[in-house]
Coordinates of C-alpha atoms in Angstrom, one line a residue:
M111 CA -0.1 -0.3 0.2
A112 CA 2.5 2.7 -1.1
S113 CA 0.9 6.6 -1.0
L114 CA 2.2 8.8 -2.9
N115 CA 1.7 11.5 -0.1
V116 CA -2.1 12.8 -1.7
G117 CA -3.8 10.9 1.0
N118 CA -5.3 14.8 1.7
L119 CA -6.5 15.1 -1.4
G120 CA -8.1 11.9 -2.0
E121 CA -9.8 12.5 1.3
F122 CA -10.7 16.1 0.2
L123 CA -12.1 14.1 -3.0
R124 CA -14.2 11.7 -0.8
E125 CA -15.8 14.2 0.9
Q126 CA -16.3 16.7 -1.5
R127 CA -18.1 13.9 -3.7
R128 CA -19.9 12.6 -0.8
N129 CA -21.1 16.3 0.1
A130 CA -22.6 16.4 -3.9
K131 CA -24.2 13.0 -3.1
L132 CA -22.6 11.3 -6.1
S133 CA -21.4 7.8 -5.7
L134 CA -17.5 6.9 -7.5
R135 CA -19.1 5.9 -10.7
Q136 CA -21.3 9.0 -11.0
L137 CA -18.5 11.0 -10.2
A138 CA -16.0 9.2 -12.7
D139 CA -18.5 9.4 -15.2
A140 CA -19.2 13.4 -14.9
A141 CA -15.4 13.7 -15.0
G142 CA -14.7 11.7 -17.9
V143 CA -11.6 9.2 -15.9
S144 CA -12.4 5.7 -15.3
N145 CA -14.1 4.4 -11.9
P146 CA -10.7 2.7 -10.6
Y147 CA -8.0 5.7 -11.7
L148 CA -10.8 7.7 -9.3
S149 CA -10.7 5.3 -6.6
Q150 CA -6.9 5.3 -6.6
I151 CA -7.0 8.7 -6.4
E152 CA -9.3 8.8 -3.4
R153 CA -7.3 5.9 -1.6
G154 CA -4.0 8.2 -2.0
L155 CA -2.3 5.9 -4.9
R156 CA -2.3 7.8 -7.7
K157 CA -1.8 11.4 -7.9
P158 CA -3.8 13.2 -10.9
S159 CA -2.8 15.7 -13.8
A160 CA -3.5 19.3 -12.6
E161 CA -5.9 18.9 -16.1
I162 CA -7.8 15.7 -14.3
L163 CA -7.9 17.8 -11.2
Q164 CA -10.1 20.2 -13.2
Q165 CA -12.8 18.2 -14.4
L166 CA -12.9 16.5 -10.9
A167 CA -13.5 20.1 -9.6
K168 CA -16.0 20.7 -12.7
A169 CA -17.9 17.5 -12.4
L170 CA -18.0 18.7 -8.6
R171 CA -18.8 22.4 -8.7
I172 CA -16.2 23.2 -6.6
S173 CA -13.0 25.6 -7.8
A174 CA -10.1 24.2 -9.4
E175 CA -7.9 26.0 -6.9
S176 CA -8.9 24.3 -4.4
L177 CA -7.9 20.7 -5.6
Y178 CA -4.5 21.7 -7.3
V179 CA -3.7 23.3 -3.5
Q180 CA -4.7 19.8 -1.8
A181 CA -2.8 18.1 -4.5
G182 CA 0.5 20.5 -4.2
I183 CA 0.4 22.3 -7.2
L184 CA -0.8 25.5 -6.2
D185 CA 0.0 27.1 -2.3
E186 CA -2.5 28.2 -0.2
R187 CA -1.3 32.1 -0.2
D188 CA -2.3 31.6 -4.7
R189 CA -5.3 30.2 -3.5
A190 CA -6.9 32.6 -1.6
E191 CA -6.1 35.3 -3.8
S192 CA -7.8 33.1 -6.8
L193 CA -10.9 32.2 -4.5
Q194 CA -12.5 35.8 -3.6
V195 CA -14.2 36.4 -7.0
P196 CA -15.7 32.9 -7.0
A197 CA -16.6 33.2 -3.3
A198 CA -18.5 36.4 -3.8
I199 CA -20.4 35.1 -7.0
L200 CA -21.2 32.3 -4.8
A201 CA -22.5 34.4 -2.1
D202 CA -24.4 36.9 -4.0
P203 CA -28.3 35.9 -3.1
S204 CA -29.8 38.5 -6.3
L205 CA -28.2 35.1 -8.9
Q206 CA -29.8 32.6 -9.1
E207 CA -27.6 28.8 -9.4
Q208 CA -27.5 28.9 -13.1
Q209 CA -26.8 32.0 -12.9
K210 CA -23.8 31.5 -10.3
Q211 CA -22.6 28.9 -12.4
A212 CA -22.3 30.1 -15.6
L213 CA -20.0 33.6 -14.6
L214 CA -17.6 30.6 -12.6
Q215 CA -17.4 28.5 -15.5
I216 CA -16.4 32.5 -17.4
Y217 CA -14.4 33.2 -14.7
E218 CA -12.6 30.0 -14.6
S219 CA -12.2 30.1 -18.4
F220 CA -10.4 33.7 -18.8
R221 CA -8.1 32.4 -15.8
K222 CA -7.1 29.0 -17.3
E223 CA -6.5 30.7 -21.2
N224 CA -4.5 33.3 -18.4
A225 CA -2.3 30.3 -17.0
A226 CA -1.9 28.4 -20.4
A227 CA -0.5 31.9 -21.9
D228 CA 1.8 32.5 -18.5
G229 CA 2.7 28.3 -17.7
P230 CA 1.5 26.1 -15.4
P231 CA -0.5 27.2 -11.9
G232 CA 2.3 28.5 -9.4
Q233 CA 5.6 28.5 -11.8
G234 CA 4.5 31.8 -13.6
E235 CA 5.4 34.8 -12.7
P236 CA 3.7 37.5 -14.9
E237 CA 4.3 40.8 -13.0
A238 CA 7.7 40.1 -13.1
A239 CA 7.8 39.4 -16.5
T240 CA 6.2 42.7 -18.2
G241 CA 8.9 45.0 -15.6
A242 CA 10.6 47.2 -18.4

């Protein structure tokens, strides 16, 4: 039972899946991954890529950043900064649930587009790159 030190990620995923009232199979189908692979992630036997984490986050309707932090891809400080907008959207009582999800998807797509231009999460320094 060799663990890759991703137990926290697996436990976090399992908790999020249960909170969403999804079976392992349902989440695997929604995220486009195999049932055995998801099971291995939850048990800490596999370390998923950032792309797989994003698919899981979308299926769970949570931020990909929260999974990146759990997986060690993104540090907590970066996560705190990146969660301000989604938190504000989710907290707005004047928006319907569909509207919130649409806004979150648009916001995440912009962040993903910018991250692709800057490199993997946590590895780019866009402010330093723009200095003269």
